[in-house]
């Protein structure tokens, strides 16, 4: 049997295979962050397509934390009903459901509301962010906590904190974007404080599955590198899984994104950490995914654009690997 189609348990959660739909904004909400029919069809199709775990797109903890005004939101109890129904749709069709909890910080495209740890603008496509006061920091941390509580109420099996791609938590972590001189900046320990306080507070009420997505490299000499994250995760013992991406702190870099380009990062983290890790980025073929797992470079394979192109990517992968999987009744005849 392939590893790709073997089950795995992560903090009591059993996944039927190692295929994860990577969080991907689809910009199909209204300007209030509500779930629409398209979300049900889009995510439901990937559940029918036998993805083991589907992680919903970056879902914002506040209106100003959205990347765009078509992002999903989780800042209001009114969002709960739609999110619960969407979660149920995914689970009804045999996948586990996760949600990525996010705040865009200075990378928000909502005009004139952006906040960040420092007042450094990305470029002229964005509004200049207002530097967060200590009160703002406490407020945004509260928003993360309330949003996680809503995600639990909605029934998600996995909660993923978005600490990657140059969004707010990543902005605090990286010396490129964090120029603070107080307790939330000026040293690696202080830059990690914003994240660590959120994690500690989540663990006061949540024992379920907690993922974190990181950017293992800023691709800049003065930025964060995978070694910094090894150090960080030696101090963080309250997440269940690290989803290893890269980039996004500095826009417009020419990154050579060849097949599996981020796998070296997950491989390095896996070697140094005891918690499981995920690989993502141009992993488009079943054999490629299987090799990554066999070579112990990751525990789960996150698939993004290939799943947007083909909702049945996982079924095709099983076919390519000659795996007999439990297909939905509708497809049993045709395979
Ligand atoms: C349209 C699109 C939207 C994305 N939205 C998110 C997102 O909401 N959160 C996130 O962490 N990554 C996001 N990503 C990055 C993907 O999760 C993934 O890491 C990236 O596409 C590389 O994987 P792939 O080569 O399999 O597509 C997005 C990527 C695309 C193409």
Short mmCIF file of C-alpha atoms and ligand atoms in Angstrom, two decimals:
data_model
loop_
_atom_site.label_atom_id
_atom_site.label_comp_id
_atom_site.label_asym_id
_atom_site.label_seq_id
_atom_site.Cartn_x
_atom_site.Cartn_y
_atom_site.Cartn_z
CA UNK A 1 0.00 0.00 0.00
CA UNK A 2 1.18 3.52 -0.73
CA UNK A 3 1.84 5.92 2.14
CA UNK A 4 -0.24 8.56 0.33
CA UNK A 5 -3.35 6.45 0.84
CA UNK A 6 -2.55 5.12 4.28
CA UNK A 7 -4.38 6.63 7.24
CA UNK A 8 -2.70 8.80 9.84
CA UNK A 9 -3.73 10.05 13.26
CA UNK A 10 -2.82 13.57 14.33
CA UNK A 11 -3.78 14.40 17.91
CA UNK A 12 -6.69 11.92 17.96
CA UNK A 13 -7.91 12.98 14.50
CA UNK A 14 -7.86 10.12 11.99
CA UNK A 15 -7.33 11.11 8.35
CA UNK A 16 -8.15 8.51 5.71
CA UNK A 17 -5.20 9.52 3.54
CA UNK A 18 -2.33 12.00 3.44
CA UNK A 19 -3.86 14.38 0.90
CA UNK A 20 -4.78 17.84 2.17
CA UNK A 21 -6.46 20.55 0.14
CA UNK A 22 -4.27 23.59 0.79
CA UNK A 23 -6.09 26.72 1.91
CA UNK A 24 -6.84 28.85 -1.14
CA UNK A 25 -8.85 32.06 -1.25
CA UNK A 26 -11.50 31.79 -3.91
CA UNK A 27 -12.94 35.30 -3.47
CA UNK A 28 -16.51 34.10 -3.71
CA UNK A 29 -17.96 35.62 -0.54
CA UNK A 30 -20.01 38.81 -0.47
CA UNK A 31 -18.46 41.88 1.13
CA UNK A 32 -19.64 40.70 4.57
CA UNK A 33 -17.66 37.44 4.71
CA UNK A 34 -20.60 35.03 4.41
CA UNK A 35 -20.51 31.50 2.97
CA UNK A 36 -22.21 31.16 -0.42
CA UNK A 37 -23.51 28.28 -2.53
CA UNK A 38 -20.27 28.31 -4.52
CA UNK A 39 -18.28 27.43 -1.39
CA UNK A 40 -20.47 24.37 -0.82
CA UNK A 41 -20.05 23.15 -4.38
CA UNK A 42 -16.33 23.95 -4.52
CA UNK A 43 -15.34 22.34 -1.22
CA UNK A 44 -18.00 19.63 -1.42
CA UNK A 45 -16.64 18.50 -4.79
CA UNK A 46 -13.15 18.04 -3.31
CA UNK A 47 -14.64 16.03 -0.42
CA UNK A 48 -16.41 13.78 -2.94
CA UNK A 49 -13.08 13.70 -4.78
CA UNK A 50 -11.59 11.87 -1.75
CA UNK A 51 -9.30 14.52 -0.30
CA UNK A 52 -8.52 13.45 3.28
CA UNK A 53 -8.54 16.92 4.84
CA UNK A 54 -9.88 20.13 3.33
CA UNK A 55 -8.63 23.37 4.83
CA UNK A 56 -10.84 26.34 4.03
CA UNK A 57 -9.23 29.45 2.64
CA UNK A 58 -7.87 32.26 4.84
CA UNK A 59 -10.92 33.26 6.87
CA UNK A 60 -10.66 36.63 8.50
CA UNK A 61 -10.94 37.41 12.19
CA UNK A 62 -12.01 41.02 11.51
CA UNK A 63 -13.31 43.11 8.60
CA UNK A 64 -9.99 44.97 8.33
CA UNK A 65 -8.08 41.69 8.56
CA UNK A 66 -9.39 40.54 5.18
CA UNK A 67 -7.07 40.41 2.20
CA UNK A 68 -9.96 41.41 -0.07
CA UNK A 69 -13.63 42.16 0.46
CA UNK A 70 -14.57 38.81 -1.08
CA UNK A 71 -12.83 36.78 1.65
CA UNK A 72 -14.69 34.56 4.08
CA UNK A 73 -15.12 35.96 7.58
CA UNK A 74 -15.38 34.53 11.07
CA UNK A 75 -15.49 37.76 13.07
CA UNK A 76 -19.20 37.66 13.84
CA UNK A 77 -21.53 35.05 15.34
CA UNK A 78 -23.70 35.61 12.27
CA UNK A 79 -21.02 33.81 10.23
CA UNK A 80 -21.51 30.66 12.28
CA UNK A 81 -24.54 29.23 10.53
CA UNK A 82 -22.96 29.30 7.06
CA UNK A 83 -19.64 27.97 8.28
CA UNK A 84 -21.37 25.16 10.18
CA UNK A 85 -23.34 24.16 7.09
CA UNK A 86 -20.18 24.24 4.96
CA UNK A 87 -18.32 22.16 7.52
CA UNK A 88 -21.21 19.66 7.49
CA UNK A 89 -21.15 19.49 3.67
CA UNK A 90 -17.45 18.61 3.70
CA UNK A 91 -17.80 16.01 6.45
CA UNK A 92 -20.94 14.45 4.96
CA UNK A 93 -18.88 13.55 1.92
CA UNK A 94 -16.15 11.83 3.90
CA UNK A 95 -13.40 14.43 4.30
CA UNK A 96 -12.24 16.07 7.50
CA UNK A 97 -12.80 19.82 7.60
CA UNK A 98 -10.26 22.45 8.60
CA UNK A 99 -10.31 26.22 8.56
CA UNK A 100 -7.48 28.70 8.23
CA UNK A 101 -7.85 31.57 10.68
CA UNK A 102 -6.18 34.71 9.37
CA UNK A 103 -5.48 38.41 9.62
CA UNK A 104 -3.82 40.10 6.64
CA UNK A 105 -2.25 42.97 8.58
CA UNK A 106 -0.49 45.32 6.16
CA UNK A 107 -1.38 43.07 3.21
CA UNK A 108 -5.06 43.91 3.46
CA UNK A 109 -6.46 45.44 0.27
CA UNK A 110 -9.40 46.97 2.15
CA UNK A 111 -8.69 50.69 1.69
CA UNK A 112 -7.32 52.68 4.64
CA UNK A 113 -7.95 50.23 7.47
CA UNK A 114 -4.71 48.21 7.50
CA UNK A 115 -2.83 47.73 10.76
CA UNK A 116 0.49 46.04 11.42
CA UNK A 117 3.19 45.70 14.03
CA UNK A 118 5.00 48.62 12.35
CA UNK A 119 3.87 51.31 9.95
CA UNK A 120 5.85 50.04 6.95
CA UNK A 121 3.84 49.89 3.74
CA UNK A 122 4.23 46.92 1.34
CA UNK A 123 4.25 49.07 -1.81
CA UNK A 124 2.03 51.60 -3.58
CA UNK A 125 -0.68 49.02 -4.25
CA UNK A 126 -1.48 48.98 -0.52
CA UNK A 127 -2.58 51.52 2.10
CA UNK A 128 0.07 52.38 4.68
CA UNK A 129 -0.68 50.37 7.84
CA UNK A 130 -1.18 52.03 11.20
CA UNK A 131 1.27 50.78 13.80
CA UNK A 132 -0.60 48.73 16.40
CA UNK A 133 -0.71 50.04 19.95
CA UNK A 134 -0.56 47.59 22.86
CA UNK A 135 -4.33 47.97 23.06
CA UNK A 136 -4.64 47.03 19.36
CA UNK A 137 -2.47 43.97 19.99
CA UNK A 138 -4.74 42.84 22.81
CA UNK A 139 -7.84 43.48 20.67
CA UNK A 140 -6.52 41.49 17.70
CA UNK A 141 -5.47 38.64 19.98
CA UNK A 142 -9.01 38.64 21.41
CA UNK A 143 -10.33 38.50 17.82
CA UNK A 144 -8.17 35.45 17.12
CA UNK A 145 -9.52 33.78 20.26
CA UNK A 146 -13.19 34.56 19.51
CA UNK A 147 -12.70 33.32 15.94
CA UNK A 148 -11.15 30.05 17.09
CA UNK A 149 -14.10 29.59 19.47
CA UNK A 150 -16.49 30.09 16.55
CA UNK A 151 -14.55 27.61 14.42
CA UNK A 152 -14.90 25.04 17.19
CA UNK A 153 -18.63 25.75 17.46
CA UNK A 154 -18.98 25.35 13.69
CA UNK A 155 -17.52 21.83 14.06
CA UNK A 156 -14.17 22.08 12.25
CA UNK A 157 -11.83 19.15 12.92
CA UNK A 158 -8.71 21.22 12.36
CA UNK A 159 -7.91 24.83 13.10
CA UNK A 160 -4.95 26.27 11.23
CA UNK A 161 -3.41 29.59 12.24
CA UNK A 162 -2.12 31.50 9.24
CA UNK A 163 1.37 32.61 10.26
CA UNK A 164 2.77 32.55 6.72
CA UNK A 165 2.93 34.52 3.47
CA UNK A 166 3.64 37.91 5.01
CA UNK A 167 0.29 38.25 6.79
CA UNK A 168 -0.09 39.69 10.28
CA UNK A 169 1.43 36.93 12.47
CA UNK A 170 4.27 36.58 9.95
CA UNK A 171 4.72 40.37 10.03
CA UNK A 172 5.28 40.17 13.79
CA UNK A 173 7.73 37.26 13.41
CA UNK A 174 9.93 38.72 10.68
CA UNK A 175 12.60 41.37 11.38
CA UNK A 176 11.91 42.77 7.89
CA UNK A 177 8.41 43.90 8.89
CA UNK A 178 8.64 44.18 12.68
CA UNK A 179 10.53 47.32 13.74
CA UNK A 180 9.00 47.63 17.21
CA UNK A 181 11.14 48.53 20.18
CA UNK A 182 8.73 47.25 22.85
CA UNK A 183 7.99 43.72 24.18
CA UNK A 184 6.59 42.67 20.77
CA UNK A 185 9.72 43.47 18.73
CA UNK A 186 13.46 43.95 18.78
CA UNK A 187 14.48 40.31 19.40
CA UNK A 188 13.36 36.90 18.11
CA UNK A 189 11.76 36.18 21.51
CA UNK A 190 9.78 39.42 21.46
CA UNK A 191 8.76 39.05 17.81
CA UNK A 192 7.33 35.61 18.64
CA UNK A 193 5.37 36.94 21.64
CA UNK A 194 2.25 37.90 19.63
CA UNK A 195 1.97 34.35 18.26
CA UNK A 196 2.91 32.56 21.47
CA UNK A 197 0.34 34.46 23.51
CA UNK A 198 -2.38 33.53 20.99
CA UNK A 199 -1.35 29.87 21.06
CA UNK A 200 -1.26 29.76 24.87
CA UNK A 201 -4.73 31.29 25.10
CA UNK A 202 -6.14 28.86 22.52
CA UNK A 203 -4.82 25.95 24.54
CA UNK A 204 -6.67 27.17 27.63
CA UNK A 205 -9.94 25.97 26.06
CA UNK A 206 -9.04 23.82 23.01
CA UNK A 207 -7.45 20.40 23.09
CA UNK A 208 -8.32 19.64 19.46
CA UNK A 209 -6.11 19.66 16.40
CA UNK A 210 -4.13 22.85 15.89
CA UNK A 211 -2.06 23.41 12.74
CA UNK A 212 0.13 26.39 11.99
CA UNK A 213 1.16 27.50 8.51
CA UNK A 214 4.56 29.17 8.34
CA UNK A 215 6.80 30.69 5.69
CA UNK A 216 10.05 28.84 6.36
CA UNK A 217 12.04 31.41 4.39
CA UNK A 218 11.67 35.13 3.69
CA UNK A 219 14.16 34.62 0.81
CA UNK A 220 16.16 37.62 2.07
CA UNK A 221 19.50 37.76 3.86
CA UNK A 222 18.05 39.89 6.64
CA UNK A 223 14.84 37.82 6.89
CA UNK A 224 13.79 34.59 8.60
CA UNK A 225 15.24 31.25 7.58
CA UNK A 226 14.33 27.67 8.30
CA UNK A 227 16.88 27.62 11.18
CA UNK A 228 14.91 30.40 12.90
CA UNK A 229 11.78 28.27 12.73
CA UNK A 230 13.59 25.24 14.13
CA UNK A 231 14.50 27.40 17.13
CA UNK A 232 10.96 28.73 17.39
CA UNK A 233 9.37 25.29 17.39
CA UNK A 234 11.77 24.05 20.04
CA UNK A 235 9.98 26.60 22.25
CA UNK A 236 6.46 26.00 20.98
CA UNK A 237 5.04 22.72 22.21
CA UNK A 238 1.34 23.42 21.80
CA UNK A 239 0.76 22.96 18.06
CA UNK A 240 0.07 19.56 16.52
CA UNK A 241 1.37 20.18 13.02
CA UNK A 242 3.46 22.58 10.95
CA UNK A 243 2.29 23.29 7.40
CA UNK A 244 5.48 24.44 5.70
CA UNK A 245 5.20 27.10 3.03
CA UNK A 246 7.53 30.02 2.25
CA UNK A 247 7.77 33.63 1.10
CA UNK A 248 5.34 36.53 1.12
CA UNK A 249 7.05 38.94 3.52
CA UNK A 250 8.68 40.70 0.58
CA UNK A 251 6.49 40.99 -2.51
CA UNK A 252 7.71 40.62 -6.07
CA UNK A 253 10.73 38.36 -5.42
CA UNK A 254 11.72 36.04 -8.24
CA UNK A 255 11.49 32.66 -6.51
CA UNK A 256 12.40 29.68 -8.64
CA UNK A 257 9.25 27.67 -8.02
CA UNK A 258 10.06 24.33 -9.57
CA UNK A 259 8.25 21.10 -8.71
CA UNK A 260 8.31 20.51 -4.95
CA UNK A 261 10.32 23.71 -4.37
CA UNK A 262 9.34 23.99 -0.70
CA UNK A 263 9.95 20.34 0.18
CA UNK A 264 13.53 20.99 1.38
CA UNK A 265 12.02 23.19 4.11
CA UNK A 266 9.58 20.53 5.34
CA UNK A 267 12.36 17.95 5.16
CA UNK A 268 14.63 20.08 7.38
CA UNK A 269 11.88 20.83 9.87
CA UNK A 270 10.86 17.18 10.00
CA UNK A 271 14.43 16.22 10.77
CA UNK A 272 14.63 18.59 13.73
CA UNK A 273 11.11 18.54 15.18
CA UNK A 274 9.06 15.83 16.82
CA UNK A 275 5.71 17.13 15.50
CA UNK A 276 4.53 16.14 12.02
CA UNK A 277 4.93 18.52 9.08
CA UNK A 278 3.30 19.13 5.72
CA UNK A 279 4.85 19.80 2.32
CA UNK A 280 3.22 22.11 -0.21
CA UNK A 281 4.07 23.75 -3.51
CA UNK A 282 3.89 22.30 -6.99
CA UNK A 283 3.27 18.78 -5.80
CA UNK A 284 1.10 17.84 -8.72
CA UNK A 285 1.71 14.14 -9.35
CA UNK A 286 0.80 11.11 -7.25
CA UNK A 287 4.25 9.49 -7.58
CA UNK A 288 5.94 12.77 -6.64
CA UNK A 289 3.76 12.98 -3.51
CA UNK A 290 4.41 9.34 -2.64
CA UNK A 291 8.19 9.81 -2.98
CA UNK A 292 8.15 12.79 -0.61
CA UNK A 293 6.39 10.66 1.99
CA UNK A 294 8.57 7.60 1.40
CA UNK A 295 11.70 9.70 1.77
CA UNK A 296 10.36 10.99 5.09
CA UNK A 297 10.35 14.62 3.95
CA UNK A 298 6.78 15.26 5.16
CA UNK A 299 3.81 13.56 6.83
CA UNK A 300 1.03 15.15 4.78
CA UNK A 301 0.93 16.46 1.22
CA UNK A 302 -0.88 19.74 0.64
CA UNK A 303 -2.21 20.20 -2.87
CA UNK A 304 -3.32 23.62 -4.06
CA UNK A 305 -3.78 24.61 -7.67
CA UNK A 306 -3.85 21.03 -8.96
CA UNK A 307 -7.00 20.55 -6.87
CA UNK A 308 -8.50 23.73 -8.30
CA UNK A 309 -7.87 22.29 -11.76
CA UNK A 310 -9.21 18.87 -10.88
CA UNK A 311 -11.52 18.20 -7.91
CA UNK A 312 -10.87 14.49 -8.40
CA UNK A 313 -7.08 14.84 -8.09
CA UNK A 314 -7.07 12.35 -5.19
CA UNK A 315 -9.14 9.78 -7.10
CA UNK A 316 -6.79 10.16 -10.06
CA UNK A 317 -3.79 9.78 -7.71
CA UNK A 318 -5.23 6.50 -6.37
CA UNK A 319 -5.71 5.30 -9.95
CA UNK A 320 -2.11 6.26 -10.84
CA UNK A 321 -0.74 4.44 -7.78
CA UNK A 322 -3.00 1.43 -8.43
CA UNK A 323 -4.64 1.88 -5.05
CA UNK A 324 -8.11 0.54 -4.45
CA UNK A 325 -9.87 3.21 -2.45
CA UNK A 326 -13.40 3.35 -1.21
CA UNK A 327 -14.95 5.41 -3.99
CA UNK A 328 -18.27 7.21 -3.69
CA UNK A 329 -21.06 4.98 -5.01
CA UNK A 330 -21.59 7.36 -7.93
CA UNK A 331 -18.13 6.63 -9.33
CA UNK A 332 -17.80 2.92 -8.55
CA UNK A 333 -19.22 1.86 -11.88
CA UNK A 334 -17.01 4.03 -14.00
CA UNK A 335 -13.62 3.07 -12.55
C1 LIG B 1 -5.68 31.21 -5.76
C2 LIG B 1 -4.82 30.92 -4.57
C3 LIG B 1 -5.25 31.31 -3.31
C4 LIG B 1 -4.47 31.04 -2.18
N1 LIG B 1 -4.94 31.37 -0.94
C5 LIG B 1 -4.24 30.99 0.16
C6 LIG B 1 -4.78 31.17 1.46
O1 LIG B 1 -5.92 31.62 1.64
N2 LIG B 1 -4.01 30.80 2.51
C7 LIG B 1 -2.77 30.24 2.36
O2 LIG B 1 -2.10 29.93 3.34
N3 LIG B 1 -2.26 30.03 1.12
C8 LIG B 1 -2.97 30.36 0.05
N4 LIG B 1 -2.49 30.05 -1.20
C9 LIG B 1 -1.26 29.23 -1.32
C10 LIG B 1 -1.64 27.76 -1.46
O3 LIG B 1 -2.21 27.26 -0.26
C11 LIG B 1 -0.41 26.90 -1.79
O4 LIG B 1 0.49 26.99 -0.72
C12 LIG B 1 0.27 27.35 -3.09
O5 LIG B 1 -0.68 27.53 -4.12
C13 LIG B 1 1.33 26.34 -3.54
O6 LIG B 1 0.77 25.07 -3.71
P1 LIG B 1 0.36 24.52 -5.18
O7 LIG B 1 1.58 24.62 -6.04
O8 LIG B 1 -0.07 23.11 -4.94
O9 LIG B 1 -0.73 25.39 -5.69
C14 LIG B 1 -3.24 30.36 -2.34
C15 LIG B 1 -2.82 29.99 -3.61
C16 LIG B 1 -3.60 30.24 -4.72
C17 LIG B 1 -3.13 29.79 -6.07
#
